[in-house]
Structures are given as structure tokens and as C-alpha cells.
Amino acid sequence: MNRAERKFYEVFTDLQCFILANMNRSDINGVTATHYNIIEYIYRNDKCILKEIAKAFNISPPAISKQLKFLIENSFIEQQQSSLDRRIFNLSVTDKGKFVIDNSENFRETIAKKASKTLTKDDLKNLTELLHKVLAEVMK
Amino acid sequence: MNRAERKFYEVFTDLQCFILANMNRSDINGVTATHYNIIEYIYRNDKCILKEIAKAFNISPPAISKQLKFLIENSFIEQQQSSLDRRIFNLSVTDKGKFVIDNSENFRETIAKKASKTLTKDDLKNLTELLHKVLAEVMK
DNA sequence: AAAAAATAGTTAACTTTGTTAATTATTAAC
DNA sequence: GTTAATAATTAACAAAGTTAACTATTTTTT
């Protein structure tokens, strides 16, 4: 790694530490961080299926299955068997689930607000764009 | 949240998802991601103590205690009882632990390299600086 | 068209990693 | 000098992950 890469690496390490630390905090509105993340994923990917979530979070299908069971039993999400392929269950967020998402001050929101407070509007736009570029490259 | 904040929030959510997914991958050089993170923390904070690690990762002291026990038994790290306050055990990374850190192609390093490949040198420097500013604000 | 292979999801048995409460050893404070 | 606080550990347990084996369904092959 050259100097610029090393610098970026260090900041990114701090960022990961921070995300790690905040992820472990539990119970916002009666759901753990993991539950919250899954609800939000379904919210952002309506009609998605178990397999996709498992892939997105890199967690095994049985583990996701258990989490979904809890979320369905507690009416945060619901599933509908596809009529085209009855092996498939499409997931969506209930009103209760939406309420949790909309009313949870999650830590990313806090960060977004602080970022906007700390940086000028142009810097924030720039940061967003640069991060997006890197992520697009990394995820492809 | 205003428009710029929302945009940042979305990119940051993708980032968190990505970090989450990659964190769960285990076993680089015979240690899990959690072990690796702890070893690296000690590497970057020589002579640190259990309590600090617990705080940094927001994990309870007993959980860290168990991880440290494993890392000490397997000679990745070592501890030395402080002579000033014998309740305190200062931690440091052994040569074996350093080897793991130096020779593990961890995912942050991959990201740093890809970031450097995707962005111009100025953009990378800029991104690093902006991220650093936001993190400094968020962590204080 | 029937048999075989593949896919989506679940169940079961187990492991890892976290938690809280209580304990030990040591230091600081009144 | 007793009491309170602190750093770390042990014990008992809970949460959330894993793999392997299973069910139900769809797709592919012959």
C-alpha cells in the first residue's frame, strides 16, 4: 500500500470499529440491531426473498429463516407465497415494521446529520459521491 | 433529513451492509474476523488493557476476556501485569500476531487498493480527509 | 412422461460468542 | 482501617450463528 492508500486504510479501520461498536447496541423499539437491519433490508427491497437476504448479509439461510420467523410472529414483516413458484415466499414490511423503521433514530441517521453539520454542503455531496464510487467498484 | 443527508445516508447504509457481510467471513490465517480485529486493535494500541478493548468494540469485559484467553493461549498476543497497578494487564502483540496482521489480506486493504485504483490521487486524499472529519465529529 | 437434479426454505443438533451476576484481587477514599 | 471502587475472571445462561439432513416444489434430462 502506498501512503494515500495507507491513510485511507486507517480511517476506514476507525470507521469499521465505529460501525462494529454501534451495531452491537441492541433494542431500538423492541428489536435488536440485526432484526432492524433485516426489516430495513426488506423495506428497501420489497418482495425480496430469504435467499437474497442471506446473500446480502453473508449469513446462512437457516439463520435468516429463524430471524424471519421471529419477525413474522411479531408482525414486523409478512410473507406471501408466490403463485408462479410456490417454493418462493416474497417478503414485505408491515405497518408495524414501517413504524419501527420510520421512528428509530438509528446510528446511520445520526451520522448523516452530524456529517451534514460538520461539512459544507459541497463537501457532503462530494463525500457521498466518492464513497459511492468506491463502493460500486468494490461490490461489483 | 434533507436531500443531501438522505443521499449520504443511503450510501452509508450500503457501506454498512458491505462491512457486515465481509465481517462475517472467518478464518484468515487461522483466526476469525473477531480475533483479527482484536489483534489489530492491540497492534495499534500497544500496552492497552482489556477494558479499553471492551469499550472500543462495545462488547462486555467477560466476552473480551474469553477472546484474549484464546489469543494468549495461541501466542498471538501476550500480557504483562503492571507493576504500578497489579489489577492491570497490559497487552501486546507477539511476533506471531504481527505476522498474521502483516500477512493477512484483509478486506479493508482490498478496499483501500480498489479505492486507489478507482479514484484519482486527489479524490482519494479528499475522501480520506472528509471521512476523517465526519468520524472525528461522530466519535467525540 | 418419468426419473434425476436443482432450488427455496425449514428443522435439528451443535458451536460460537455474546450476556448478566457473582467472585477475586487490588487500589483508592473517607 | 474499614468501605467503596476498579480490573479482570468465572459461572450460568441466551442469542445467533453453523452444517447436515429433510420437505416441497420446479426444472432438466433422457
Coordinates of N, CA, C and O in Angstrom, one line a residue, chain A residues 1-2 4-25 36-37 40-41 44 55-59 106-119 121 123-128 130-135 137-140, chain B residues 1-2 4-25 36-37 40-41 44 55-59 106-119 121 123-128 130-135 137-140:
Chain A
M1 N 0.9 -1.2 0.0 CA 0.0 0.0 0.0 C 0.9 1.2 0.0 O 1.8 1.3 0.8
N2 N 0.5 2.2 -0.8 CA 1.3 3.5 -0.8 C 0.7 4.4 0.3 O -0.2 4.0 1.0
A4 N -1.1 7.2 0.4 CA -2.5 7.6 0.3 C -3.4 6.4 0.7 O -4.4 6.6 1.4
E5 N -3.1 5.3 0.2 CA -3.9 4.1 0.5 C -3.8 3.8 2.0 O -4.9 3.4 2.6
R6 N -2.7 3.9 2.5 CA -2.5 3.6 4.0 C -3.3 4.5 4.8 O -4.0 4.1 5.8
K7 N -3.3 5.8 4.5 CA -4.1 6.8 5.2 C -5.6 6.5 5.1 O -6.3 6.5 6.1
F8 N -6.0 6.1 3.9 CA -7.4 5.8 3.7 C -7.8 4.5 4.6 O -8.8 4.5 5.2
Y9 N -6.8 3.6 4.5 CA -7.0 2.3 5.3 C -7.2 2.6 6.8 O -8.1 2.0 7.4
E10 N -6.4 3.5 7.3 CA -6.5 3.8 8.7 C -7.9 4.4 9.1 O -8.5 4.1 10.1
V11 N -8.3 5.4 8.3 CA -9.6 6.0 8.5 C -10.7 5.0 8.4 O -11.6 4.9 9.2
F12 N -10.6 4.1 7.4 CA -11.6 3.1 7.2 C -11.6 2.1 8.3 O -12.7 1.6 8.7
T13 N -10.4 1.8 8.9 CA -10.4 1.0 10.1 C -11.2 1.6 11.3 O -11.9 0.9 11.9
D14 N -10.9 2.9 11.5 CA -11.7 3.6 12.5 C -13.2 3.5 12.3 O -14.0 3.2 13.2
L15 N -13.5 3.6 11.0 CA -14.9 3.6 10.6 C -15.5 2.2 10.9 O -16.6 2.1 11.5
Q16 N -14.8 1.2 10.6 CA -15.3 -0.2 10.8 C -15.5 -0.4 12.3 O -16.5 -0.9 12.8
C17 N -14.5 0.0 13.1 CA -14.5 -0.1 14.6 C -15.8 0.6 15.1 O -16.6 0.0 15.9
F18 N -16.1 1.8 14.5 CA -17.2 2.5 15.0 C -18.5 1.8 14.6 O -19.4 1.7 15.4
I19 N -18.6 1.3 13.4 CA -19.8 0.6 12.9 C -20.0 -0.7 13.8 O -21.1 -1.0 14.2
L20 N -18.9 -1.4 14.0 CA -18.9 -2.6 14.9 C -19.5 -2.3 16.2 O -20.4 -3.0 16.7
A21 N -19.0 -1.2 16.8 CA -19.4 -0.9 18.2 C -20.9 -0.5 18.2 O -21.6 -0.9 19.1
N22 N -21.3 0.2 17.2 CA -22.7 0.7 17.3 C -23.7 -0.4 16.8 O -24.8 -0.3 17.2
M23 N -23.2 -1.3 16.0 CA -24.0 -2.4 15.6 C -24.5 -3.3 16.7 O -25.6 -3.8 16.8
N24 N -23.5 -3.4 17.7 CA -23.8 -4.3 18.8 C -24.9 -3.8 19.8 O -25.4 -4.5 20.6
R25 N -25.1 -2.5 19.7 CA -26.2 -1.9 20.6 C -27.5 -2.6 20.2 O -27.8 -2.6 19.0
Y36 N -33.4 -5.1 13.1 CA -33.6 -3.8 12.5 C -33.1 -3.9 11.1 O -33.7 -3.4 10.1
N37 N -31.8 -4.4 11.0 CA -31.2 -4.4 9.7 C -32.0 -5.2 8.6 O -32.1 -4.9 7.5
E40 N -35.1 -3.4 7.7 CA -34.8 -2.3 6.7 C -34.4 -2.8 5.3 O -34.8 -2.2 4.3
Y41 N -33.8 -4.0 5.3 CA -33.4 -4.6 4.0 C -34.7 -4.9 3.2 O -34.8 -4.6 2.0
R44 N -36.4 -1.8 1.9 CA -35.7 -1.2 0.8 C -35.7 -2.2 -0.4 O -35.4 -1.8 -1.5
K55 N -27.7 -13.8 1.3 CA -26.6 -13.4 0.5 C -26.1 -12.0 0.8 O -24.9 -11.8 1.0
A56 N -27.0 -11.1 1.0 CA -26.7 -9.7 1.3 C -25.9 -9.6 2.6 O -24.9 -8.8 2.7
F57 N -26.3 -10.4 3.6 CA -25.6 -10.2 4.9 C -24.6 -11.3 5.1 O -23.9 -11.4 6.2
N58 N -24.4 -12.2 4.1 CA -23.4 -13.3 4.2 C -23.7 -14.1 5.4 O -22.8 -14.5 6.2
I59 N -24.9 -14.5 5.6 CA -25.3 -15.3 6.8 C -26.1 -16.5 6.2 O -26.8 -16.4 5.1
N106 N -31.7 5.6 14.1 CA -30.6 4.7 14.0 C -29.3 5.5 13.9 O -29.3 6.6 13.6
F107 N -28.2 4.8 14.1 CA -26.9 5.5 14.2 C -26.5 6.0 12.9 O -25.8 7.0 12.8
R108 N -26.9 5.4 11.8 CA -26.6 6.0 10.5 C -27.2 7.3 10.3 O -26.6 8.2 9.7
E109 N -28.4 7.4 10.8 CA -29.1 8.7 10.7 C -28.4 9.8 11.5 O -28.2 10.9 11.0
T110 N -28.0 9.4 12.7 CA -27.2 10.3 13.5 C -25.9 10.7 12.7 O -25.6 11.9 12.7
I111 N -25.2 9.8 12.1 CA -24.0 10.1 11.4 C -24.3 11.1 10.2 O -23.6 12.1 10.0
A112 N -25.4 10.8 9.5 CA -25.8 11.6 8.4 C -26.0 13.1 8.8 O -25.5 14.0 8.2
K113 N -26.7 13.2 9.9 CA -26.9 14.5 10.5 C -25.6 15.2 10.9 O -25.4 16.4 10.6
K114 N -24.8 14.5 11.6 CA -23.5 15.1 12.0 C -22.6 15.4 10.9 O -21.9 16.4 10.9
A115 N -22.6 14.5 9.8 CA -21.8 14.8 8.6 C -22.3 16.1 8.0 O -21.5 16.9 7.6
S116 N -23.6 16.3 8.0 CA -24.1 17.5 7.3 C -23.8 18.7 8.2 O -23.7 19.8 7.6
K117 N -23.7 18.5 9.5 CA -23.4 19.7 10.3 C -21.9 20.0 10.2 O -21.6 21.2 10.3
T118 N -21.1 19.0 10.1 CA -19.7 19.2 10.1 C -19.1 19.8 8.8 O -18.2 20.6 8.8
L119 N -19.7 19.2 7.7 CA -19.1 19.6 6.4 C -20.0 20.6 5.7 O -21.2 20.8 6.0
K121 N -22.0 21.9 2.4 CA -22.9 21.2 1.5 C -22.2 20.5 0.4 O -22.4 19.3 0.0
D123 N -19.0 19.7 0.3 CA -18.1 18.6 0.8 C -19.0 17.4 1.1 O -18.5 16.2 0.8
L124 N -20.2 17.5 1.6 CA -21.0 16.4 1.9 C -21.4 15.7 0.6 O -21.3 14.4 0.5
K125 N -21.8 16.5 -0.4 CA -22.1 15.9 -1.7 C -20.9 15.1 -2.3 O -21.0 14.0 -2.8
N126 N -19.8 15.8 -2.2 CA -18.5 15.2 -2.7 C -18.2 13.9 -2.0 O -17.9 12.8 -2.6
L127 N -18.3 13.9 -0.7 CA -18.0 12.7 0.1 C -19.0 11.6 -0.3 O -18.5 10.4 -0.5
T128 N -20.2 11.9 -0.4 CA -21.2 10.9 -0.8 C -20.9 10.3 -2.2 O -20.9 9.0 -2.3
L130 N -17.9 10.2 -3.7 CA -16.7 9.4 -3.7 C -16.9 8.1 -3.1 O -16.4 7.1 -3.6
L131 N -17.6 8.1 -1.9 CA -17.9 6.8 -1.3 C -18.7 5.9 -2.2 O -18.4 4.7 -2.3
H132 N -19.6 6.5 -2.9 CA -20.5 5.7 -3.8 C -19.6 5.1 -4.9 O -19.8 3.9 -5.2
K133 N -18.7 5.8 -5.4 CA -17.8 5.3 -6.5 C -17.0 4.1 -6.0 O -16.9 3.1 -6.7
V134 N -16.4 4.3 -4.8 CA -15.6 3.2 -4.3 C -16.4 2.0 -4.0 O -16.0 0.9 -4.4
L135 N -17.6 2.2 -3.4 CA -18.4 1.1 -3.1 C -18.9 0.3 -4.4 O -18.9 -0.9 -4.4
E137 N -17.3 0.1 -7.1 CA -16.1 -0.7 -7.6 C -15.9 -2.0 -6.8 O -15.7 -3.1 -7.3
V138 N -16.1 -1.8 -5.4 CA -15.8 -2.8 -4.5 C -16.8 -4.0 -4.6 O -16.5 -5.1 -4.4
M139 N -18.1 -3.6 -4.8 CA -19.1 -4.5 -4.7 C -19.4 -5.3 -6.1 O -20.1 -6.3 -6.1
K140 N -18.8 -4.8 -7.1 CA -19.1 -5.4 -8.4 C -18.3 -6.7 -8.6 O -17.4 -7.0 -7.9
Chain B
M1 N -34.3 14.6 7.7 CA -33.1 14.7 6.9 C -33.4 15.4 5.6 O -34.4 15.1 4.9
N2 N -32.5 16.2 5.2 CA -32.6 16.9 3.9 C -32.1 16.0 2.8 O -31.6 14.9 3.0
A4 N -29.4 16.0 0.7 CA -28.0 15.6 0.8 C -27.7 14.6 1.9 O -27.0 13.7 1.7
E5 N -28.4 14.8 3.0 CA -28.2 13.9 4.1 C -28.8 12.5 3.8 O -28.1 11.5 4.0
R6 N -29.9 12.5 3.1 CA -30.6 11.3 2.7 C -29.7 10.5 1.8 O -29.5 9.3 1.9
K7 N -29.1 11.2 0.8 CA -28.2 10.6 -0.1 C -27.0 9.9 0.6 O -26.6 8.8 0.3
F8 N -26.4 10.7 1.5 CA -25.3 10.2 2.3 C -25.7 9.0 3.1 O -25.0 8.0 3.1
Y9 N -26.9 9.1 3.7 CA -27.4 8.0 4.5 C -27.5 6.7 3.7 O -27.2 5.6 4.1
E10 N -28.0 6.9 2.4 CA -28.2 5.7 1.6 C -26.8 5.0 1.3 O -26.7 3.8 1.4
V11 N -25.9 5.8 0.9 CA -24.6 5.3 0.6 C -24.0 4.6 1.8 O -23.4 3.5 1.8
F12 N -24.2 5.3 3.0 CA -23.6 4.8 4.2 C -24.3 3.4 4.6 O -23.6 2.6 5.2
T13 N -25.6 3.3 4.3 CA -26.3 2.1 4.5 C -25.7 0.9 3.7 O -25.4 -0.2 4.2
D14 N -25.4 1.2 2.4 CA -24.7 0.2 1.6 C -23.4 -0.2 2.2 O -23.0 -1.4 2.2
L15 N -22.7 0.8 2.7 CA -21.4 0.6 3.2 C -21.5 -0.3 4.4 O -20.7 -1.3 4.6
Q16 N -22.4 0.0 5.3 CA -22.6 -0.8 6.5 C -22.9 -2.3 6.1 O -22.4 -3.2 6.7
C17 N -23.8 -2.4 5.2 CA -24.2 -3.8 4.7 C -23.0 -4.5 4.2 O -22.7 -5.7 4.6
F18 N -22.1 -3.8 3.5 CA -20.9 -4.4 2.9 C -20.0 -4.8 4.1 O -19.4 -5.9 4.1
I19 N -19.8 -3.9 5.0 CA -18.9 -4.2 6.1 C -19.4 -5.4 6.9 O -18.7 -6.3 7.3
L20 N -20.7 -5.4 7.2 CA -21.4 -6.5 7.9 C -21.1 -7.8 7.2 O -20.7 -8.8 7.8
A21 N -21.4 -7.8 5.9 CA -21.2 -9.1 5.1 C -19.8 -9.6 5.1 O -19.5 -10.8 5.3
N22 N -18.8 -8.7 5.0 CA -17.4 -9.1 5.0 C -16.9 -9.4 6.4 O -15.9 -10.2 6.5
M23 N -17.5 -8.8 7.4 CA -17.0 -9.1 8.7 C -17.3 -10.5 9.1 O -16.5 -11.1 9.9
N24 N -18.4 -11.1 8.6 CA -18.8 -12.4 9.0 C -17.9 -13.5 8.4 O -18.0 -14.6 8.8
R25 N -17.2 -13.1 7.4 CA -16.2 -14.1 6.8 C -15.2 -14.5 7.8 O -14.6 -13.6 8.5
Y36 N -9.0 -11.4 14.7 CA -8.2 -10.5 13.9 C -8.4 -9.0 14.3 O -7.4 -8.3 14.5
N37 N -9.6 -8.6 14.5 CA -9.9 -7.2 14.9 C -9.3 -6.9 16.2 O -8.7 -5.8 16.4
E40 N -5.5 -6.7 15.9 CA -5.1 -5.4 15.2 C -5.3 -4.3 16.2 O -4.5 -3.3 16.2
Y41 N -6.3 -4.3 17.0 CA -6.5 -3.2 18.0 C -5.3 -3.1 18.9 O -4.8 -2.0 19.2
R44 N -2.4 -1.7 17.2 CA -2.4 -0.3 17.0 C -2.4 0.5 18.3 O -2.3 1.7 18.4
K55 N -14.5 -1.5 25.5 CA -15.2 -0.2 25.2 C -15.2 0.1 23.7 O -16.2 0.5 23.2
A56 N -14.0 -0.1 23.1 CA -13.9 0.2 21.7 C -14.8 -0.6 20.8 O -15.4 -0.1 19.9
F57 N -15.0 -1.9 21.2 CA -15.9 -2.8 20.4 C -17.3 -2.9 21.0 O -18.2 -3.5 20.4
N58 N -17.5 -2.2 22.1 CA -18.8 -2.2 22.8 C -19.3 -3.6 23.1 O -20.4 -4.0 22.8
I59 N -18.3 -4.4 23.6 CA -18.6 -5.8 24.0 C -18.2 -5.9 25.4 O -17.3 -5.2 25.9
N106 N -6.6 -8.4 4.4 CA -8.0 -8.2 5.0 C -8.8 -7.3 4.0 O -8.3 -6.7 3.1
F107 N -10.1 -7.3 4.3 CA -11.0 -6.7 3.3 C -10.8 -5.2 3.2 O -11.0 -4.6 2.2
R108 N -10.4 -4.6 4.3 CA -10.1 -3.1 4.3 C -9.0 -2.8 3.4 O -9.0 -1.8 2.7
E109 N -8.0 -3.7 3.4 CA -6.8 -3.5 2.5 C -7.3 -3.5 1.0 O -6.9 -2.7 0.2
T110 N -8.1 -4.5 0.8 CA -8.7 -4.7 -0.6 C -9.4 -3.4 -1.0 O -9.3 -2.9 -2.1
I111 N -10.2 -2.9 -0.1 CA -11.0 -1.7 -0.4 C -10.0 -0.5 -0.6 O -10.2 0.2 -1.6
A112 N -9.0 -0.4 0.2 CA -8.1 0.7 0.1 C -7.4 0.7 -1.3 O -7.3 1.7 -2.0
K113 N -7.1 -0.5 -1.7 CA -6.4 -0.7 -3.1 C -7.4 -0.4 -4.2 O -7.1 0.3 -5.1
K114 N -8.6 -0.9 -4.0 CA -9.6 -0.6 -5.1 C -10.0 0.9 -5.1 O -10.2 1.5 -6.2
A115 N -10.0 1.5 -3.9 CA -10.3 2.9 -3.9 C -9.3 3.7 -4.6 O -9.5 4.6 -5.4
S116 N -8.0 3.3 -4.4 CA -6.9 4.0 -5.0 C -6.9 3.8 -6.5 O -6.5 4.6 -7.3
K117 N -7.4 2.6 -7.0 CA -7.5 2.3 -8.4 C -8.6 3.1 -9.1 O -8.5 3.6 -10.2
T118 N -9.7 3.2 -8.3 CA -10.9 3.9 -8.9 C -10.8 5.4 -8.9 O -11.2 6.0 -9.9
L119 N -10.2 6.0 -7.9 CA -10.2 7.4 -7.8 C -8.9 8.0 -8.2 O -7.9 7.3 -8.1
K121 N -5.7 10.5 -7.4 CA -5.0 10.6 -6.1 C -5.6 11.7 -5.2 O -5.8 11.6 -4.0
D123 N -8.7 12.8 -5.3 CA -10.0 12.4 -4.8 C -9.9 11.4 -3.6 O -10.6 11.5 -2.7
L124 N -8.9 10.5 -3.7 CA -8.7 9.6 -2.6 C -8.3 10.4 -1.3 O -8.8 10.1 -0.2
K125 N -7.4 11.3 -1.5 CA -6.9 12.2 -0.4 C -8.1 12.9 0.2 O -8.3 13.0 1.4
N126 N -8.9 13.5 -0.7 CA -10.1 14.2 -0.3 C -11.1 13.3 0.5 O -11.6 13.7 1.5
L127 N -11.4 12.1 -0.1 CA -12.3 11.2 0.6 C -11.8 10.9 2.0 O -12.6 10.9 2.9
T128 N -10.5 10.6 2.1 CA -9.9 10.2 3.4 C -10.1 11.4 4.4 O -10.6 11.2 5.5
L130 N -12.3 13.9 4.3 CA -13.8 14.1 4.6 C -14.3 13.1 5.6 O -14.9 13.4 6.6
L131 N -13.9 11.8 5.3 CA -14.4 10.7 6.2 C -13.8 10.9 7.6 O -14.5 10.8 8.6
H132 N -12.5 11.3 7.6 CA -11.9 11.6 8.9 C -12.6 12.7 9.7 O -12.9 12.5 10.9
K133 N -12.9 13.7 9.0 CA -13.6 14.8 9.7 C -15.0 14.4 10.3 O -15.3 14.6 11.4
V134 N -15.7 13.6 9.5 CA -17.0 13.2 9.9 C -16.8 12.2 11.1 O -17.5 12.4 12.2
L135 N -15.9 11.3 11.0 CA -15.7 10.4 12.1 C -15.2 11.1 13.4 O -15.7 10.7 14.5
E137 N -16.0 14.0 14.4 CA -17.2 14.6 14.9 C -18.1 13.6 15.6 O -18.6 13.8 16.7
V138 N -18.3 12.5 14.9 CA -19.2 11.5 15.4 C -18.7 10.8 16.7 O -19.5 10.4 17.5
M139 N -17.4 10.6 16.8 CA -16.8 9.8 17.9 C -16.6 10.7 19.1 O -16.3 10.1 20.2
K140 N -16.6 11.9 19.0 CA -16.2 12.8 20.1 C -17.4 12.8 21.1 O -18.5 12.4 20.8

